Tab-separated table of C-alpha atoms in Angstrom:
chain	number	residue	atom	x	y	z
W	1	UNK	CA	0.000	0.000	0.000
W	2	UNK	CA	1.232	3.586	-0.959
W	3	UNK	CA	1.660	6.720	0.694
W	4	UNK	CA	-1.976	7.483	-0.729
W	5	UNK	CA	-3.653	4.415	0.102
W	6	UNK	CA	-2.478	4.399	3.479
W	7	UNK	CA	-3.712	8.315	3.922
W	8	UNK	CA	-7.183	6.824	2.390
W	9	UNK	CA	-7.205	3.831	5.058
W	10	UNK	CA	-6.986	6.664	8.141
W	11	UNK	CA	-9.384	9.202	7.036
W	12	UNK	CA	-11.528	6.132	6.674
W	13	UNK	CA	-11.016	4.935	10.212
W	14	UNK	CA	-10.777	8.261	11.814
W	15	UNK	CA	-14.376	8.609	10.128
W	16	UNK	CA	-15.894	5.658	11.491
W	17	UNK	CA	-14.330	6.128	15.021
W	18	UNK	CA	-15.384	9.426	14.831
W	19	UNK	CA	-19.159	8.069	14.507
W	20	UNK	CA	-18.973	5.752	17.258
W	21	UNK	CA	-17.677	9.252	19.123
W	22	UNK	CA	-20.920	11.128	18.758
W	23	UNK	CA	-22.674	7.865	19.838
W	24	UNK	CA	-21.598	7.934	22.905
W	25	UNK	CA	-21.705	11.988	23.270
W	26	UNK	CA	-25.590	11.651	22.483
W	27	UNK	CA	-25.852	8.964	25.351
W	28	UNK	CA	-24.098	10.790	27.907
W	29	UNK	CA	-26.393	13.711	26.915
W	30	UNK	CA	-29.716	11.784	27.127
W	31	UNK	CA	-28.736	11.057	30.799
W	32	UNK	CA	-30.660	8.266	32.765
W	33	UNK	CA	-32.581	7.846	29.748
W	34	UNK	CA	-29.980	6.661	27.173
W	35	UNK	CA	-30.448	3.020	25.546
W	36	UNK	CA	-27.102	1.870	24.300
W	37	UNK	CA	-26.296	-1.331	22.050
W	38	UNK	CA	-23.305	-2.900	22.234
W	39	UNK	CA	-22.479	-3.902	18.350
W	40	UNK	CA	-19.430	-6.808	17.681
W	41	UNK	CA	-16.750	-5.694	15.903
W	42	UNK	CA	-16.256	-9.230	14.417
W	43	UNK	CA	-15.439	-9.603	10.855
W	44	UNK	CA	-15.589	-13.196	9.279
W	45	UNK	CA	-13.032	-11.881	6.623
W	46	UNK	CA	-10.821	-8.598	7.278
W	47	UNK	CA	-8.039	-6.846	4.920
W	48	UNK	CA	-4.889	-5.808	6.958
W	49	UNK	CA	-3.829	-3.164	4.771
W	50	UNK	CA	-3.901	-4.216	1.043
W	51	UNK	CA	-3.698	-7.570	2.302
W	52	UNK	CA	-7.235	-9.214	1.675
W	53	UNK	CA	-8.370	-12.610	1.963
W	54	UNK	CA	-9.048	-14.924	-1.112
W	55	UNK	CA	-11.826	-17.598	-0.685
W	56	UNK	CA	-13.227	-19.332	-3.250
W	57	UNK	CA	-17.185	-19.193	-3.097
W	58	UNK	CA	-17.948	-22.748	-2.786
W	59	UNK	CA	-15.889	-22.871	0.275
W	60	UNK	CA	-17.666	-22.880	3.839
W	61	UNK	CA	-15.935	-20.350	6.569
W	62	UNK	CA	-18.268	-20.212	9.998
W	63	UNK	CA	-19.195	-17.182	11.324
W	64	UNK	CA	-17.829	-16.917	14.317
W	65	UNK	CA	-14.211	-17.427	12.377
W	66	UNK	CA	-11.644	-15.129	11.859
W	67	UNK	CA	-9.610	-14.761	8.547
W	68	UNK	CA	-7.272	-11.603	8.330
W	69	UNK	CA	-4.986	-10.703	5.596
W	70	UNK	CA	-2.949	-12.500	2.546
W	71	UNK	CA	-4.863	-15.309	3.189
W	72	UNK	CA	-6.343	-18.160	0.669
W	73	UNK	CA	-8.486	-20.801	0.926
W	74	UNK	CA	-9.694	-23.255	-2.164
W	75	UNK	CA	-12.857	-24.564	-3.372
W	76	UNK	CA	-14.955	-26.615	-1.198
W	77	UNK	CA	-12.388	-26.356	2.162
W	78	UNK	CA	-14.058	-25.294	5.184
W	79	UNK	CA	-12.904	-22.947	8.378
W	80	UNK	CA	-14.935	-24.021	11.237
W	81	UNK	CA	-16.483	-21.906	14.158
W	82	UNK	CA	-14.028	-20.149	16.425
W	83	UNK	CA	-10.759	-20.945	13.736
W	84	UNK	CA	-8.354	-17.708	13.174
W	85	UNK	CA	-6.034	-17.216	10.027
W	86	UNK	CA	-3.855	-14.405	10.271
W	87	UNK	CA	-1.985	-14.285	7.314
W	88	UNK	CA	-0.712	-10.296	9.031
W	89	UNK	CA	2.933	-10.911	8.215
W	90	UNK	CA	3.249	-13.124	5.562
W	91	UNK	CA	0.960	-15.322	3.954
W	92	UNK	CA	-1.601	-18.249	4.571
W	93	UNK	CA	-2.185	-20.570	1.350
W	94	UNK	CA	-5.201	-23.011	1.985
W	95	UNK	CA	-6.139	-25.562	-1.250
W	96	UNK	CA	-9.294	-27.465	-2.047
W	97	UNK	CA	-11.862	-29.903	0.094
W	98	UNK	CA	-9.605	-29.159	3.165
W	99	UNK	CA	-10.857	-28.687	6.365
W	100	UNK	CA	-9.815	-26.588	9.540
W	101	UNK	CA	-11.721	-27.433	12.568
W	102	UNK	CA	-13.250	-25.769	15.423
W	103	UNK	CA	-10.954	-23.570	17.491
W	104	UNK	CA	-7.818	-24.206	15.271
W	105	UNK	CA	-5.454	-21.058	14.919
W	106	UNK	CA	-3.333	-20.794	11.823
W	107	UNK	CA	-0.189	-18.176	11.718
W	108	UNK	CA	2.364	-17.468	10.054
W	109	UNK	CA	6.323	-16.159	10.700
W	110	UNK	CA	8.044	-13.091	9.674
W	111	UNK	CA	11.043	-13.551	11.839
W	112	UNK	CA	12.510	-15.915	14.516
W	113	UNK	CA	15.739	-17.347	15.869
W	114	UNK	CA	16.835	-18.815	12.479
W	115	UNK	CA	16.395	-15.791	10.460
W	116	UNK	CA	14.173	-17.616	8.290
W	117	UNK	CA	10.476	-16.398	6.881
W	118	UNK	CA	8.063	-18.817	6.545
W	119	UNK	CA	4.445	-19.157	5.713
W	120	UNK	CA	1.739	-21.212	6.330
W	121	UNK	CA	1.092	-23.971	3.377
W	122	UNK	CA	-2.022	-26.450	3.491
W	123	UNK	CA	-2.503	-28.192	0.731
W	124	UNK	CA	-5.662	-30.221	-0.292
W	125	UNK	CA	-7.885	-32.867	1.239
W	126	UNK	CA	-6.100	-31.767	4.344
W	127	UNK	CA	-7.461	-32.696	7.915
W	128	UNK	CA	-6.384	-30.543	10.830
W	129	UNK	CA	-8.685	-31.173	13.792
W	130	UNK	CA	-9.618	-29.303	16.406
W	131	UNK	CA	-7.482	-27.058	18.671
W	132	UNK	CA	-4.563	-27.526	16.193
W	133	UNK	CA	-2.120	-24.795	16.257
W	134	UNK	CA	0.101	-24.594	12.889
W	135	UNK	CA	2.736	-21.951	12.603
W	136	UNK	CA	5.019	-21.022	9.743
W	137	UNK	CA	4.734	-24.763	8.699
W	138	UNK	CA	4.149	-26.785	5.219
W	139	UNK	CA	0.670	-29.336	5.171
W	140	UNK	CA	1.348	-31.582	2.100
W	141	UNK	CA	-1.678	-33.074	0.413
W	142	UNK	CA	-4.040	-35.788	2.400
W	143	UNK	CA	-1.733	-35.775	5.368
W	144	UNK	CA	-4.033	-34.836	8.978
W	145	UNK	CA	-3.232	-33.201	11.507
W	146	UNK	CA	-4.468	-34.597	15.594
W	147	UNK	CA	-6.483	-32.299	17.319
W	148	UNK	CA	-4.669	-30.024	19.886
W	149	UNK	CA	-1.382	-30.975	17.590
W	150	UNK	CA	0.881	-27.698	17.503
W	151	UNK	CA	3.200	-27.683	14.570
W	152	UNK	CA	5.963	-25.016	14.751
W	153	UNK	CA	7.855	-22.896	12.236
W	154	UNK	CA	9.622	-24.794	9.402
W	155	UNK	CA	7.595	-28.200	10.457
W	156	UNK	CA	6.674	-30.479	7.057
W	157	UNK	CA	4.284	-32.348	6.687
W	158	UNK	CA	4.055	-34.636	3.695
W	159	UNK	CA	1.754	-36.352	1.551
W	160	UNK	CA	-0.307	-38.960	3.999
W	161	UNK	CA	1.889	-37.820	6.813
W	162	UNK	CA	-0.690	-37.862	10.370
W	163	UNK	CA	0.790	-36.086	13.207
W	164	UNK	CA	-0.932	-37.518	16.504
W	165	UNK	CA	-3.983	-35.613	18.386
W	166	UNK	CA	-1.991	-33.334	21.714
W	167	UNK	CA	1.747	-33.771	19.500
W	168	UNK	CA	4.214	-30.775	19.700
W	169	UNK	CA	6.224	-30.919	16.644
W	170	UNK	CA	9.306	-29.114	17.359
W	171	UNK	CA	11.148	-26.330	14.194
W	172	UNK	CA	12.092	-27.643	10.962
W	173	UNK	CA	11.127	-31.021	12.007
W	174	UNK	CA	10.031	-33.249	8.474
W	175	UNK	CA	8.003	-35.893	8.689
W	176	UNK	CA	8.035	-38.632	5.833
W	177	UNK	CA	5.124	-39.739	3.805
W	178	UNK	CA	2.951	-42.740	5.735
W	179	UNK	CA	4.145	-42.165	9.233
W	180	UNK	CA	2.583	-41.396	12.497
W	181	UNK	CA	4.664	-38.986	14.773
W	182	UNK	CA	3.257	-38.275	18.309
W	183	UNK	CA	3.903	-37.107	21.609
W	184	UNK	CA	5.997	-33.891	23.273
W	185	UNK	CA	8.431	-33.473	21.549
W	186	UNK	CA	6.727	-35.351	18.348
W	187	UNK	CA	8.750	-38.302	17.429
W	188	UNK	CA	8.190	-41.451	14.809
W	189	UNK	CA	5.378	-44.247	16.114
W	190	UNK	CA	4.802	-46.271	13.375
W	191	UNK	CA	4.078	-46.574	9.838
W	192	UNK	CA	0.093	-45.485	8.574
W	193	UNK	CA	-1.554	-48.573	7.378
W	194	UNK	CA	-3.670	-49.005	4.227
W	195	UNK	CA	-6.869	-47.936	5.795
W	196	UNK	CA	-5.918	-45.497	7.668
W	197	UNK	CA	-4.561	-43.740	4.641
W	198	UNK	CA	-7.478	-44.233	2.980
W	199	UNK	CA	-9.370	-42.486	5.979
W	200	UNK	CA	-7.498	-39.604	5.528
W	201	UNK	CA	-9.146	-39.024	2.102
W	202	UNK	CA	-12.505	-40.142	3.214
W	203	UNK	CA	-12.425	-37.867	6.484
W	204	UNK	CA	-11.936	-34.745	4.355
W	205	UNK	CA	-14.457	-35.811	2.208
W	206	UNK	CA	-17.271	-36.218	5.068
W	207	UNK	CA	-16.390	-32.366	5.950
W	208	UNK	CA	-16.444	-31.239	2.779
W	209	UNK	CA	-20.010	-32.552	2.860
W	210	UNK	CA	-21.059	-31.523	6.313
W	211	UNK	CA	-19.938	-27.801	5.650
W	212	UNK	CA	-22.556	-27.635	2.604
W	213	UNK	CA	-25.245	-28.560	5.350
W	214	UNK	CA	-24.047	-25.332	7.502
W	215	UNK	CA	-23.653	-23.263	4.879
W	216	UNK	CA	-26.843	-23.590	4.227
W	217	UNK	CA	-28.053	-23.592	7.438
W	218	UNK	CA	-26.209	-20.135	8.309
W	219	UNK	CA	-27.807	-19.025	4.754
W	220	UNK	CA	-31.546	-18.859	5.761
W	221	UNK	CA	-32.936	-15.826	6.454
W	222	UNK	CA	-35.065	-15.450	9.859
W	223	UNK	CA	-38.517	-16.365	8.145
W	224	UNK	CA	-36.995	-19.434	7.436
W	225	UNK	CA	-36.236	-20.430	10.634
W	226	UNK	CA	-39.149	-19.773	12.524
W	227	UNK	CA	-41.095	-22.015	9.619
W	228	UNK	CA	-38.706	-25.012	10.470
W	229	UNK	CA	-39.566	-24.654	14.444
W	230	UNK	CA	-42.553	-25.347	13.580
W	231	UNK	CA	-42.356	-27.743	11.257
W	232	UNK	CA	-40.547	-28.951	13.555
W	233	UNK	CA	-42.893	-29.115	16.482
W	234	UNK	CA	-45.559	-30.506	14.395
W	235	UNK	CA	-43.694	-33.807	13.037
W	236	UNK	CA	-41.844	-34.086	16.499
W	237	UNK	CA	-41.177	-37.694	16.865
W	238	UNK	CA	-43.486	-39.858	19.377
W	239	UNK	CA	-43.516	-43.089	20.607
W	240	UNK	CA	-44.539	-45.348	18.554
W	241	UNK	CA	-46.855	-46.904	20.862
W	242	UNK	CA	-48.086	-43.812	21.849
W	243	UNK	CA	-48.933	-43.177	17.820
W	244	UNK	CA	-50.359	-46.311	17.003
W	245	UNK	CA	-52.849	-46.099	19.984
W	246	UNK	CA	-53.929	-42.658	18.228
W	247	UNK	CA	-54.106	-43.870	15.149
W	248	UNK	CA	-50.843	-41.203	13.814
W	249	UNK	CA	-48.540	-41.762	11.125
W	250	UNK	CA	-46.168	-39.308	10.807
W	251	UNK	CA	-44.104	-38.099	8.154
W	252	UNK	CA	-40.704	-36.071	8.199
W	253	UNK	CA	-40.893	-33.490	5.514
W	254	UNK	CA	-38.594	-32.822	2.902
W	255	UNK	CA	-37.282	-29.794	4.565
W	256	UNK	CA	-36.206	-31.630	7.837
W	257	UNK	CA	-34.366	-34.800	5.696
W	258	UNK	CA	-30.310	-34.334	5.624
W	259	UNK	CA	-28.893	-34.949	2.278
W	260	UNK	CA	-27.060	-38.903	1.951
W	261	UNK	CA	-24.026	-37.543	1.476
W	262	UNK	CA	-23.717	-36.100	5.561
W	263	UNK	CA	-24.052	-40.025	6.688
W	264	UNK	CA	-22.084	-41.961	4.329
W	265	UNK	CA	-23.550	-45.522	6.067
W	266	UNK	CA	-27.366	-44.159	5.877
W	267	UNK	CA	-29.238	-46.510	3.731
W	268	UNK	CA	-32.375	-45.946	1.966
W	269	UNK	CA	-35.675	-47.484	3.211
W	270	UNK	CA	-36.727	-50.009	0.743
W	271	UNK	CA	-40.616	-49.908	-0.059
């Protein structure tokens, strides 16, 4: 960002702060009267700067997550509730069907004791549970990530690599294709077998499908809601004891019925 852009960015915030200035004047002046709302200042997606974030629109980020700066994330990859990227000071590359779950923070490294810069590189079909903390570090394809696993700067990961839930992967640390490292500091367990590999590729594949069943959940507009509660209420499941003595059948409507694709084992009712 330029000289100008930067003098654009200020007179930009000094106007909005200035608003939220004569907010609170006009309170203090209406006394024991006043009726103040406290507004979030959450943003989903933030620029720092001229750095904005990049995501693709068939990707799924939650509300309640943070993404700030040179950040990217691919098609159909999804940033759960409470995650923060902060791609501030350098830059956070994110590719498709990955997923970053609940609570996960994502950084990146513009300096430390090695003198080396490094940013944050997640590649696709990637599975980094919950609580994960990944700093300055390289996420090969189909490799996962444990949940509360903290991978430091310089850490690679690569291709069907899994790094143990509650590991601490110490800096510059590499770990090979098909292994499981684990513990504090991380070290080599054992080798990944055949079907656990393959659940790395079908575990990114169930979120990919779960996040299109938020997205469109967080889509609907309030009318919407309110029509499900009572849809709802009126198909509520019973007993079916309790139904037959009544003489109910009940039906779920179309609108209550999760797609196949959420429950992989769900099979269809035969006639």
């Amino acid at each position: 960002m330029g000289t100008l852009g930067k003098a654009i960015y200020s007179v930009g915030f000094w106007i909005r702060e200035t608003g939220q200035a004569l907010d609170r004047l006009g309170c203090r002046l209406q006394g024991n009267y006043y009726f103040q709302e406290q507004l979030s200042r959450h943003r989903t997606l933030m620029n720092v700067f001229d750095k904005a974030p990049a995501v693709d629109r068939d990707a799924f980020v939650a509300p309640s997550a943070s993404i700030l700066g040179d950040v990217q994330v691919g098609r159909s990859s999804s940033i759960w509730y409470g995650c923060v990227l902060r791609g501030d000071v350098n830059s956070i590359s994110i590719g498709s069907g990955t997923n970053i779950q609940d609570n996960s923070l994502v950084h990146v490294a513009k300096s430390n004791l090695s003198g080396k810069v490094f940013p944050t590189i997640i590649g696709s079909n990637v599975t980094v549970g919950h609580s994960a903390v990944l700093h300055g570090c390289t996420v090969e394809d189909e490799a996962f990530v444990g949940m509360g696993a903290t991978l430091l700067d310089g850490v690679h990961v690569e291709k069907h690599g899994m790094v143990a839930a509650g590991a601490l992967v110490r800096q510059n640390t590499r770990i090979p294709c098909g292994e499981v490292w684990g513990g504090n500091p991380a070290k080599f367990l054992r080798k990944l077998t055949e079907e656990e590999i393959a659940f790395i590729s079908q575990s990114a594949l169930n979120y990919s499908n779960l996040a299109q069943v938020h997205a469109a959940e967080n889509a609907k507009s309030f009318d919407e809601i309110e029509f499900e509660k009572v849809l709802r209420k009126k198909f509520a499941r019973r007993d079916e004891e309790y139904d037959s003595m009544l003489g109910v059948v009940r039906e779920i409507p179309a609108e209550l019925i999760l797609p196949d694709n959420v429950l992989p084992d769900k099979v269809p009712k035969t006639a």
